[in-house]
Amino acid sequence: MRKTNFSYIDDSLCFGEKSIRLADFAKASGPVYLYDLALIRSRFLEMQQAFPGAKLYYAMKANSHPDVMRTLKAAGAGADVVSGGEICRALESGFEPGDIVYSGVGKTEKEIREALTLGIFQINVESVPELERIGRLGREMKKKARVALRLNPDVSIQTHPYIATGLAENKFGMELKEVPRLTEILKTSSDSLELVGVSLHLGSQMLEFGGLEEALRLLKPVYRELAAQFPTLKKFDAGGGLGILYHEDDLVKESEALRVYAKVIRDELADLGAELQLEPGRWLVGHAGVLLTQVQYVKQTSHRCFVIVDSGMNHLIRPALYEAHHRLLPLQKNPQAPLKKVDVVGPICESADFFAKERELPELKEGEWLAVADTGAYGFSMANVYNLQDLPTEIPIS
Ligand code: LLP
């Protein structure tokens, strides 16, 4: 297995499974996201091997490019969706309704009706009123919804507070004390609701798994109690959230994290007799994307040196929103260039529009290109047209 994702060959930056030369894609047409589909395929297979027998539902919010979707479908993934729009994209990309798990706190009547009409495999329910709504719509439409209860165990994980979801203060999932009420609704609406699963998602970019272990321990007795009352309950959905390394390029180290993560889940759930589902997003696609951007100006002030590029928070919002770190690599290596501390910023009229602050980089000049690493997850999928800037081009590489 390759250890790194980037390498310089003759001082030119190369990327991905096939070591493609990134300079070949740096064109005047503006910023571009490249996706290495081969890397996505091998990441999926690696995760599937770590969880034999489990079904992996790709959390498509991470990257919903049709070719990324098709690659994962062909590899054997299902899709984890959170909107009518994502259902539509999943179907267009070759997923069947039976391959789809539908999560999200704000499902509208229209979206639920559509899910019931299509026969979506499983709806992960996030609140008591949502379960009531699904029950009512199912009855009206004479359909039986297959539901999983997303439970919120009130457990913290080490991640940015904006991407933690398993705490009592978060809007996601349902408190354990609501289980009796949920049980009552499921029983009184047994004509339109079928309980098939219990689900959990503690948050994203998890690299330490103590919180996950604690959460699984808390949910096991609840699962058992429900399974005793609902013989249709067979699935335990452990969500997504496995993190990747953003500060270093070490795929081997990451495989070790995957092994630890898989062991925690498999060991905890070993005696439960449930079929395991997972909803990975970032881990499958994060390293498979790179954003190429061109230096427009180098602006030296008495306080800072700003490297102004043609892409910014409009194309990759993670640094602005979570102060997330992404490595910045010049496409052309210049061993003679002195190192300089710079702010790499975009064209958007916001001070939060930066890719890096006070980052030491080899001195850059107007017209040079940078690769923003590890942008395959939550890059383009969170992009917007603020300031009426164009969206970046996306190029999948097979
Ligand atoms: N399942 C559910 C219910 C989720 O809400 C998410 C992500 C996932 C699975 C996939 O999580 P992953 O394996 O990708 O960590 N925009 C943020 C991440 C937000 C994650 C939202 N939910 C970022 O750029 O870091």
GROMACS .gro file of C-alpha atoms and ligand atoms in nm:
model
  423
    1MET     CA    1   0.000   0.000   0.000
    2ARG     CA    2   0.122   0.353  -0.079
    3LYS     CA    3   0.220   0.553   0.227
    4THR     CA    4   0.158   0.901   0.084
    5ASN     CA    5  -0.081   1.067  -0.152
    6PHE     CA    6   0.144   1.347  -0.280
    7SER     CA    7   0.497   1.335  -0.420
    8TYR     CA    8   0.720   1.562  -0.626
    9ILE     CA    9   0.853   1.409  -0.946
   10ASP     CA   10   1.109   1.636  -1.116
   11ASP     CA   11   0.993   1.914  -0.881
   12SER     CA   12   0.636   1.885  -1.014
   13LEU     CA   13   0.362   1.790  -0.767
   14CYS     CA   14   0.197   1.453  -0.835
   15PHE     CA   15  -0.117   1.318  -0.670
   16GLY     CA   16  -0.319   1.005  -0.610
   17GLU     CA   17  -0.302   0.635  -0.689
   18LYS     CA   18  -0.159   0.700  -1.035
   19SER     CA   19   0.067   0.991  -0.938
   20ILE     CA   20  -0.089   1.226  -1.191
   21ARG     CA   21   0.098   1.552  -1.259
   22LEU     CA   22  -0.120   1.827  -1.118
   23ALA     CA   23   0.035   2.098  -1.338
   24ASP     CA   24  -0.146   1.934  -1.633
   25PHE     CA   25  -0.476   2.044  -1.478
   26ALA     CA   26  -0.373   2.398  -1.381
   27LYS     CA   27  -0.545   2.597  -1.654
   28ALA     CA   28  -0.653   2.957  -1.703
   29SER     CA   29  -1.016   2.846  -1.665
   30GLY     CA   30  -0.995   2.891  -1.287
   31PRO     CA   31  -0.989   2.680  -0.973
   32VAL     CA   32  -1.048   2.308  -1.009
   33TYR     CA   33  -1.129   2.018  -0.780
   34LEU     CA   34  -0.977   1.688  -0.892
   35TYR     CA   35  -1.108   1.358  -0.757
   36ASP     CA   36  -0.907   1.038  -0.766
   37LEU     CA   37  -1.172   0.769  -0.813
   38ALA     CA   38  -0.918   0.486  -0.776
   39LEU     CA   39  -0.828   0.611  -0.429
   40ILE     CA   40  -1.196   0.626  -0.333
   41ARG     CA   41  -1.239   0.266  -0.451
   42SER     CA   42  -0.942   0.144  -0.248
   43ARG     CA   43  -1.052   0.335   0.063
   44PHE     CA   44  -1.397   0.176   0.037
   45LEU     CA   45  -1.250  -0.171   0.003
   46GLU     CA   46  -1.019  -0.110   0.297
   47MET     CA   47  -1.308  -0.002   0.518
   48GLN     CA   48  -1.527  -0.288   0.400
   49GLN     CA   49  -1.249  -0.533   0.492
   50ALA     CA   50  -1.231  -0.378   0.839
   51PHE     CA   51  -1.605  -0.446   0.881
   52PRO     CA   52  -1.678  -0.781   0.721
   53GLY     CA   53  -2.050  -0.835   0.679
   54ALA     CA   54  -2.143  -0.473   0.757
   55LYS     CA   55  -2.325  -0.253   0.505
   56LEU     CA   56  -2.153   0.080   0.438
   57TYR     CA   57  -2.389   0.365   0.347
   58TYR     CA   58  -2.178   0.644   0.198
   59ALA     CA   59  -2.268   0.982   0.357
   60MET     CA   60  -2.301   1.163   0.026
   61LYS     CA   61  -2.308   1.508   0.184
   62ALA     CA   62  -1.928   1.475   0.186
   63ASN     CA   63  -1.907   1.471  -0.194
   64SER     CA   64  -2.201   1.407  -0.423
   65HIS     CA   65  -2.024   1.424  -0.759
   66PRO     CA   66  -2.205   1.168  -0.981
   67ASP     CA   67  -1.882   0.985  -1.066
   68VAL     CA   68  -1.786   0.962  -0.699
   69MET     CA   69  -2.133   0.822  -0.630
   70ARG     CA   70  -2.115   0.574  -0.919
   71THR     CA   71  -1.770   0.458  -0.806
   72LEU     CA   72  -1.896   0.385  -0.457
   73LYS     CA   73  -2.215   0.220  -0.580
   74ALA     CA   74  -2.009  -0.010  -0.804
   75ALA     CA   75  -1.784  -0.096  -0.509
   76GLY     CA   76  -2.088  -0.207  -0.308
   77ALA     CA   77  -2.187   0.098  -0.102
   78GLY     CA   78  -2.534   0.215  -0.014
   79ALA     CA   79  -2.607   0.587   0.027
   80ASP     CA   80  -2.679   0.789   0.339
   81VAL     CA   81  -2.886   1.091   0.231
   82VAL     CA   82  -3.027   1.394   0.412
   83SER     CA   83  -3.261   1.563   0.164
   84GLY     CA   84  -3.490   1.512  -0.132
   85GLY     CA   85  -3.210   1.657  -0.346
   86GLU     CA   86  -2.966   1.394  -0.226
   87ILE     CA   87  -3.222   1.117  -0.284
   88CYS     CA   88  -3.257   1.242  -0.639
   89ARG     CA   89  -2.880   1.256  -0.698
   90ALA     CA   90  -2.835   0.909  -0.548
   91LEU     CA   91  -3.101   0.762  -0.780
   92GLU     CA   92  -2.954   0.943  -1.083
   93SER     CA   93  -2.615   0.794  -0.994
   94GLY     CA   94  -2.747   0.439  -1.000
   95PHE     CA   95  -2.844   0.373  -0.637
   96GLU     CA   96  -3.177   0.194  -0.584
   97PRO     CA   97  -3.428   0.307  -0.319
   98GLY     CA   98  -3.336  -0.013  -0.136
   99ASP     CA   99  -2.974   0.111  -0.108
  100ILE     CA  100  -3.068   0.431   0.072
  101VAL     CA  101  -3.073   0.532   0.438
  102TYR     CA  102  -3.242   0.867   0.494
  103SER     CA  103  -3.119   1.079   0.790
  104GLY     CA  104  -3.162   1.445   0.889
  105VAL     CA  105  -3.352   1.647   1.150
  106GLY     CA  106  -3.578   1.849   0.920
  107LYS     CA  107  -3.746   1.611   0.677
  108THR     CA  108  -4.048   1.789   0.524
  109GLU     CA  109  -4.383   1.626   0.448
  110LYS     CA  110  -4.298   1.642   0.079
  111GLU     CA  111  -3.965   1.466   0.135
  112ILE     CA  112  -4.120   1.196   0.356
  113ARG     CA  113  -4.398   1.132   0.103
  114GLU     CA  114  -4.135   1.096  -0.169
  115ALA     CA  115  -3.932   0.856   0.046
  116LEU     CA  116  -4.243   0.645   0.114
  117THR     CA  117  -4.349   0.644  -0.250
  118LEU     CA  118  -4.001   0.533  -0.358
  119GLY     CA  119  -3.972   0.270  -0.085
  120ILE     CA  120  -3.651   0.406   0.069
  121PHE     CA  121  -3.481   0.128   0.264
  122GLN     CA  122  -3.465   0.298   0.604
  123ILE     CA  123  -3.561   0.635   0.751
  124ASN     CA  124  -3.347   0.740   1.047
  125VAL     CA  125  -3.584   0.932   1.271
  126GLU     CA  126  -3.451   1.225   1.472
  127SER     CA  127  -3.746   1.342   1.686
  128VAL     CA  128  -4.078   1.238   1.838
  129PRO     CA  129  -4.280   1.472   1.609
  130GLU     CA  130  -4.094   1.332   1.308
  131LEU     CA  131  -4.190   0.975   1.404
  132GLU     CA  132  -4.551   1.090   1.447
  133ARG     CA  133  -4.542   1.263   1.108
  134ILE     CA  134  -4.402   0.955   0.932
  135GLY     CA  135  -4.666   0.738   1.102
  136ARG     CA  136  -4.946   0.971   0.991
  137LEU     CA  137  -4.822   1.003   0.632
  138GLY     CA  138  -4.765   0.627   0.608
  139ARG     CA  139  -5.123   0.564   0.718
  140GLU     CA  140  -5.259   0.816   0.466
  141MET     CA  141  -5.053   0.665   0.186
  142LYS     CA  142  -5.114   0.307   0.298
  143LYS     CA  143  -4.738   0.250   0.320
  144LYS     CA  144  -4.528   0.102   0.593
  145ALA     CA  145  -4.217   0.304   0.673
  146ARG     CA  146  -3.906   0.117   0.782
  147VAL     CA  147  -3.764   0.335   1.057
  148ALA     CA  148  -3.452   0.344   1.271
  149LEU     CA  149  -3.441   0.552   1.587
  150ARG     CA  150  -3.140   0.784   1.601
  151LEU     CA  151  -3.058   0.808   1.968
  152ASN     CA  152  -2.848   1.079   2.127
  153PRO     CA  153  -2.650   0.931   2.417
  154ASP     CA  154  -2.518   1.270   2.543
  155VAL     CA  155  -2.155   1.171   2.500
  156SER     CA  156  -1.876   1.405   2.393
  157ILE     CA  157  -1.604   1.334   2.140
  158GLN     CA  158  -1.286   1.528   2.071
  159THR     CA  159  -1.372   1.734   1.766
  160HIS     CA  160  -1.469   2.087   1.666
  161PRO     CA  161  -1.792   2.184   1.850
  162TYR     CA  162  -1.965   2.260   1.518
  163ILE     CA  163  -1.932   1.898   1.407
  164ALA     CA  164  -2.013   1.723   1.736
  165THR     CA  165  -2.366   1.582   1.731
  166GLY     CA  166  -2.403   1.340   2.021
  167LEU     CA  167  -2.442   1.584   2.309
  168ALA     CA  168  -2.766   1.679   2.485
  169GLU     CA  169  -2.721   2.036   2.359
  170ASN     CA  170  -2.717   1.921   1.993
  171LYS     CA  171  -3.027   1.912   1.775
  172PHE     CA  172  -2.955   1.559   1.654
  173GLY     CA  173  -3.107   1.231   1.765
  174MET     CA  174  -3.342   1.160   2.054
  175GLU     CA  175  -3.279   1.144   2.426
  176LEU     CA  176  -3.281   0.800   2.583
  177LYS     CA  177  -3.559   0.905   2.816
  178GLU     CA  178  -3.788   0.938   2.513
  179VAL     CA  179  -3.765   0.568   2.432
  180PRO     CA  180  -4.090   0.480   2.619
  181ARG     CA  181  -4.280   0.747   2.419
  182LEU     CA  182  -4.123   0.626   2.094
  183THR     CA  183  -4.220   0.268   2.180
  184GLU     CA  184  -4.578   0.378   2.237
  185ILE     CA  185  -4.596   0.556   1.899
  186LEU     CA  186  -4.442   0.256   1.722
  187LYS     CA  187  -4.700   0.025   1.882
  188THR     CA  188  -5.003   0.244   1.815
  189SER     CA  189  -4.891   0.303   1.453
  190SER     CA  190  -4.784  -0.051   1.374
  191ASP     CA  191  -4.986  -0.034   1.049
  192SER     CA  192  -4.753   0.238   0.912
  193LEU     CA  193  -4.429   0.210   1.109
  194GLU     CA  194  -4.190  -0.082   1.127
  195LEU     CA  195  -3.893  -0.050   1.360
  196VAL     CA  196  -3.587  -0.190   1.184
  197GLY     CA  197  -3.293  -0.017   1.347
  198VAL     CA  198  -3.127   0.186   1.617
  199SER     CA  199  -2.881   0.447   1.500
  200LEU     CA  200  -2.610   0.666   1.642
  201HIS     CA  201  -2.383   0.937   1.504
  202LEU     CA  202  -2.165   1.122   1.752
  203GLY     CA  203  -2.002   1.366   1.515
  204SER     CA  204  -1.733   1.399   1.256
  205GLN     CA  205  -1.351   1.400   1.237
  206MET     CA  206  -1.316   1.154   1.529
  207LEU     CA  207  -0.963   1.024   1.582
  208GLU     CA  208  -1.005   0.903   1.937
  209PHE     CA  209  -1.276   0.653   2.020
  210GLY     CA  210  -1.337   0.659   2.397
  211GLY     CA  211  -1.662   0.854   2.349
  212LEU     CA  212  -1.780   0.612   2.084
  213GLU     CA  213  -1.713   0.315   2.309
  214GLU     CA  214  -1.908   0.481   2.590
  215ALA     CA  215  -2.199   0.561   2.359
  216LEU     CA  216  -2.217   0.204   2.226
  217ARG     CA  217  -2.222   0.074   2.584
  218LEU     CA  218  -2.509   0.306   2.666
  219LEU     CA  219  -2.714   0.207   2.361
  220LYS     CA  220  -2.675  -0.170   2.383
  221PRO     CA  221  -2.928  -0.223   2.664
  222VAL     CA  222  -3.171   0.008   2.485
  223TYR     CA  223  -3.134  -0.195   2.165
  224ARG     CA  224  -3.194  -0.518   2.358
  225GLU     CA  225  -3.502  -0.379   2.527
  226LEU     CA  226  -3.648  -0.265   2.195
  227ALA     CA  227  -3.556  -0.590   2.016
  228ALA     CA  228  -3.748  -0.784   2.281
  229GLN     CA  229  -4.062  -0.588   2.187
  230PHE     CA  230  -4.009  -0.545   1.811
  231PRO     CA  231  -3.889  -0.861   1.636
  232THR     CA  232  -3.832  -0.658   1.315
  233LEU     CA  233  -3.547  -0.469   1.485
  234LYS     CA  234  -3.229  -0.614   1.335
  235LYS     CA  235  -2.992  -0.328   1.248
  236PHE     CA  236  -2.751  -0.124   1.450
  237ASP     CA  237  -2.633   0.182   1.259
  238ALA     CA  238  -2.310   0.315   1.413
  239GLY     CA  239  -2.309   0.628   1.193
  240GLY     CA  240  -2.004   0.789   1.042
  241GLY     CA  241  -1.739   1.013   1.185
  242LEU     CA  242  -1.402   0.843   1.142
  243GLY     CA  243  -1.149   1.123   1.097
  244ILE     CA  244  -0.857   1.165   0.862
  245LEU     CA  245  -0.516   1.326   0.915
  246TYR     CA  246  -0.505   1.678   0.775
  247HIS     CA  247  -0.160   1.776   0.904
  248GLU     CA  248   0.033   1.488   0.755
  249ASP     CA  249   0.031   1.265   0.451
  250ASP     CA  250   0.042   0.923   0.613
  251LEU     CA  251  -0.207   0.673   0.478
  252VAL     CA  252  -0.053   0.389   0.679
  253LYS     CA  253  -0.106   0.566   1.010
  254GLU     CA  254  -0.465   0.622   0.907
  255SER     CA  255  -0.518   0.255   0.833
  256GLU     CA  256  -0.413   0.191   1.191
  257ALA     CA  257  -0.679   0.435   1.316
  258LEU     CA  258  -0.933   0.248   1.104
  259ARG     CA  259  -0.832  -0.081   1.267
  260VAL     CA  260  -0.874   0.064   1.618
  261TYR     CA  261  -1.210   0.220   1.525
  262ALA     CA  262  -1.333  -0.109   1.375
  263LYS     CA  263  -1.220  -0.304   1.680
  264VAL     CA  264  -1.405  -0.071   1.918
  265ILE     CA  265  -1.729  -0.109   1.722
  266ARG     CA  266  -1.698  -0.480   1.652
  267ASP     CA  267  -1.597  -0.568   2.011
  268GLU     CA  268  -1.872  -0.358   2.165
  269LEU     CA  269  -2.143  -0.494   1.937
  270ALA     CA  270  -2.018  -0.854   1.920
  271ASP     CA  271  -2.277  -0.996   2.161
  272LEU     CA  272  -2.572  -0.791   2.035
  273GLY     CA  273  -2.672  -1.010   1.743
  274ALA     CA  274  -2.745  -0.701   1.529
  275GLU     CA  275  -2.659  -0.643   1.165
  276LEU     CA  276  -2.410  -0.358   1.150
  277GLN     CA  277  -2.452  -0.051   0.931
  278LEU     CA  278  -2.211   0.243   0.901
  279GLU     CA  279  -2.237   0.585   0.737
  280PRO     CA  280  -1.882   0.691   0.648
  281GLY     CA  281  -1.825   1.009   0.449
  282ARG     CA  282  -1.497   1.192   0.502
  283TRP     CA  283  -1.281   0.880   0.544
  284LEU     CA  284  -1.379   0.749   0.200
  285VAL     CA  285  -1.335   1.066  -0.003
  286GLY     CA  286  -1.140   1.328   0.196
  287HIS     CA  287  -0.793   1.245   0.068
  288ALA     CA  288  -0.920   1.175  -0.282
  289GLY     CA  289  -0.980   1.541  -0.361
  290VAL     CA  290  -0.743   1.828  -0.425
  291LEU     CA  291  -0.830   2.190  -0.502
  292LEU     CA  292  -0.600   2.376  -0.742
  293THR     CA  293  -0.588   2.753  -0.718
  294GLN     CA  294  -0.372   3.020  -0.879
  295VAL     CA  295  -0.193   3.308  -0.707
  296GLN     CA  296  -0.334   3.639  -0.830
  297TYR     CA  297  -0.140   3.887  -0.618
  298VAL     CA  298   0.122   3.892  -0.349
  299LYS     CA  299   0.032   4.185  -0.127
  300GLN     CA  300   0.287   4.294   0.130
  301THR     CA  301   0.162   4.528   0.402
  302SER     CA  302   0.352   4.657   0.700
  303HIS     CA  303   0.186   4.381   0.908
  304ARG     CA  304   0.144   4.078   0.686
  305CYS     CA  305   0.215   3.921   0.353
  306PHE     CA  306  -0.109   3.815   0.181
  307VAL     CA  307  -0.099   3.562  -0.097
  308ILE     CA  308  -0.429   3.627  -0.275
  309VAL     CA  309  -0.554   3.328  -0.474
  310ASP     CA  310  -0.854   3.283  -0.705
  311SER     CA  311  -1.039   3.045  -0.470
  312GLY     CA  312  -1.154   3.096  -0.114
  313MET     CA  313  -1.425   3.031   0.140
  314ASN     CA  314  -1.674   3.020  -0.148
  315HIS     CA  315  -1.511   2.697  -0.271
  316LEU     CA  316  -1.374   2.555   0.053
  317ILE     CA  317  -1.540   2.689   0.366
  318ARG     CA  318  -1.373   2.456   0.618
  319PRO     CA  319  -1.093   2.696   0.727
  320ALA     CA  320  -1.341   2.984   0.773
  321LEU     CA  321  -1.603   2.775   0.950
  322TYR     CA  322  -1.395   2.544   1.169
  323GLU     CA  323  -1.046   2.697   1.143
  324ALA     CA  324  -0.968   2.369   0.972
  325HIS     CA  325  -0.615   2.300   0.857
  326HIS     CA  326  -0.544   2.204   0.495
  327ARG     CA  327  -0.191   2.157   0.369
  328LEU     CA  328  -0.096   2.393   0.086
  329LEU     CA  329   0.152   2.258  -0.165
  330PRO     CA  330   0.305   2.452  -0.454
  331LEU     CA  331   0.256   2.271  -0.784
  332GLN     CA  332   0.609   2.360  -0.885
  333LYS     CA  333   0.871   2.299  -0.621
  334ASN     CA  334   1.135   2.567  -0.606
  335PRO     CA  335   1.410   2.449  -0.372
  336GLN     CA  336   1.582   2.789  -0.399
  337ALA     CA  337   1.278   2.987  -0.280
  338PRO     CA  338   1.319   3.116   0.077
  339LEU     CA  339   1.050   3.022   0.329
  340LYS     CA  340   0.812   3.300   0.423
  341LYS     CA  341   0.522   3.331   0.667
  342VAL     CA  342   0.211   3.431   0.473
  343ASP     CA  343  -0.168   3.444   0.491
  344VAL     CA  344  -0.320   3.263   0.195
  345VAL     CA  345  -0.653   3.433   0.128
  346GLY     CA  346  -0.927   3.434  -0.134
  347PRO     CA  347  -1.114   3.701  -0.330
  348ILE     CA  348  -1.426   3.709  -0.111
  349CYS     CA  349  -1.517   4.024   0.081
  350GLU     CA  350  -1.496   3.866   0.427
  351SER     CA  351  -1.202   3.858   0.668
  352ALA     CA  352  -1.284   3.491   0.734
  353ASP     CA  353  -1.191   3.421   0.372
  354PHE     CA  354  -0.860   3.243   0.422
  355PHE     CA  355  -0.703   2.905   0.352
  356ALA     CA  356  -0.416   2.955   0.597
  357LYS     CA  357  -0.289   3.215   0.839
  358GLU     CA  358   0.077   3.275   0.917
  359ARG     CA  359   0.172   2.961   0.725
  360GLU     CA  360   0.535   2.911   0.635
  361LEU     CA  361   0.555   2.845   0.261
  362PRO     CA  362   0.826   2.878  -0.002
  363GLU     CA  363   0.800   3.229  -0.144
  364LEU     CA  364   0.522   3.242  -0.404
  365LYS     CA  365   0.482   3.462  -0.710
  366GLU     CA  366   0.185   3.582  -0.913
  367GLY     CA  367   0.070   3.315  -1.158
  368GLU     CA  368   0.198   3.019  -0.952
  369TRP     CA  369  -0.043   2.744  -0.849
  370LEU     CA  370  -0.114   2.584  -0.513
  371ALA     CA  371  -0.278   2.253  -0.430
  372VAL     CA  372  -0.510   2.263  -0.130
  373ALA     CA  373  -0.479   1.908   0.003
  374ASP     CA  374  -0.745   1.674   0.140
  375THR     CA  375  -1.044   1.858   0.002
  376GLY     CA  376  -1.242   1.562  -0.134
  377ALA     CA  377  -1.486   1.577   0.160
  378TYR     CA  378  -1.699   1.881   0.243
  379GLY     CA  379  -1.523   2.086  -0.025
  380PHE     CA  380  -1.735   2.133  -0.336
  381SER     CA  381  -2.040   1.999  -0.153
  382MET     CA  382  -2.031   2.308   0.074
  383ALA     CA  383  -1.930   2.552  -0.199
  384ASN     CA  384  -2.147   2.852  -0.277
  385VAL     CA  385  -2.169   3.144  -0.519
  386TYR     CA  386  -2.128   3.427  -0.268
  387ASN     CA  387  -2.007   3.748  -0.435
  388LEU     CA  388  -2.133   3.582  -0.757
  389GLN     CA  389  -1.804   3.407  -0.802
  390ASP     CA  390  -1.820   3.100  -1.026
  391LEU     CA  391  -1.819   2.755  -0.873
  392PRO     CA  392  -1.496   2.565  -0.936
  393THR     CA  393  -1.473   2.302  -1.207
  394GLU     CA  394  -1.473   1.938  -1.093
  395ILE     CA  395  -1.267   1.675  -1.273
  396PRO     CA  396  -1.298   1.310  -1.174
  397ILE     CA  397  -0.998   1.096  -1.266
  398SER     CA  398  -1.060   0.727  -1.322
  399LLP     N1  399  -2.405   1.022   0.929
  399LLP     C1  400  -2.465   1.134   0.970
  399LLP     C2  401  -2.598   1.126   1.031
  399LLP     C3  402  -2.400   1.259   0.957
  399LLP     O1  403  -2.459   1.370   1.000
  399LLP     C4  404  -2.271   1.264   0.898
  399LLP     C5  405  -2.202   1.390   0.882
  399LLP     C6  406  -2.213   1.143   0.855
  399LLP     C7  407  -2.282   1.024   0.872
  399LLP     C8  408  -2.078   1.137   0.791
  399LLP     O2  409  -1.977   1.177   0.877
  399LLP     P1  410  -1.824   1.163   0.834
  399LLP     O3  411  -1.792   1.015   0.822
  399LLP     O4  412  -1.807   1.233   0.706
  399LLP     O5  413  -1.750   1.228   0.946
  399LLP     N2  414  -1.879   1.988   0.718
  399LLP     C9  415  -1.803   1.927   0.825
  399LLP    C10  416  -1.852   1.786   0.854
  399LLP    C11  417  -2.000   1.780   0.881
  399LLP    C12  418  -2.048   1.639   0.900
  399LLP    C13  419  -2.196   1.633   0.896
  399LLP     N3  420  -2.250   1.502   0.917
  399LLP    C14  421  -1.655   1.931   0.790
  399LLP     O6  422  -1.620   1.984   0.686
  399LLP     O7  423  -1.573   1.887   0.870
   0.00000   0.00000   0.00000
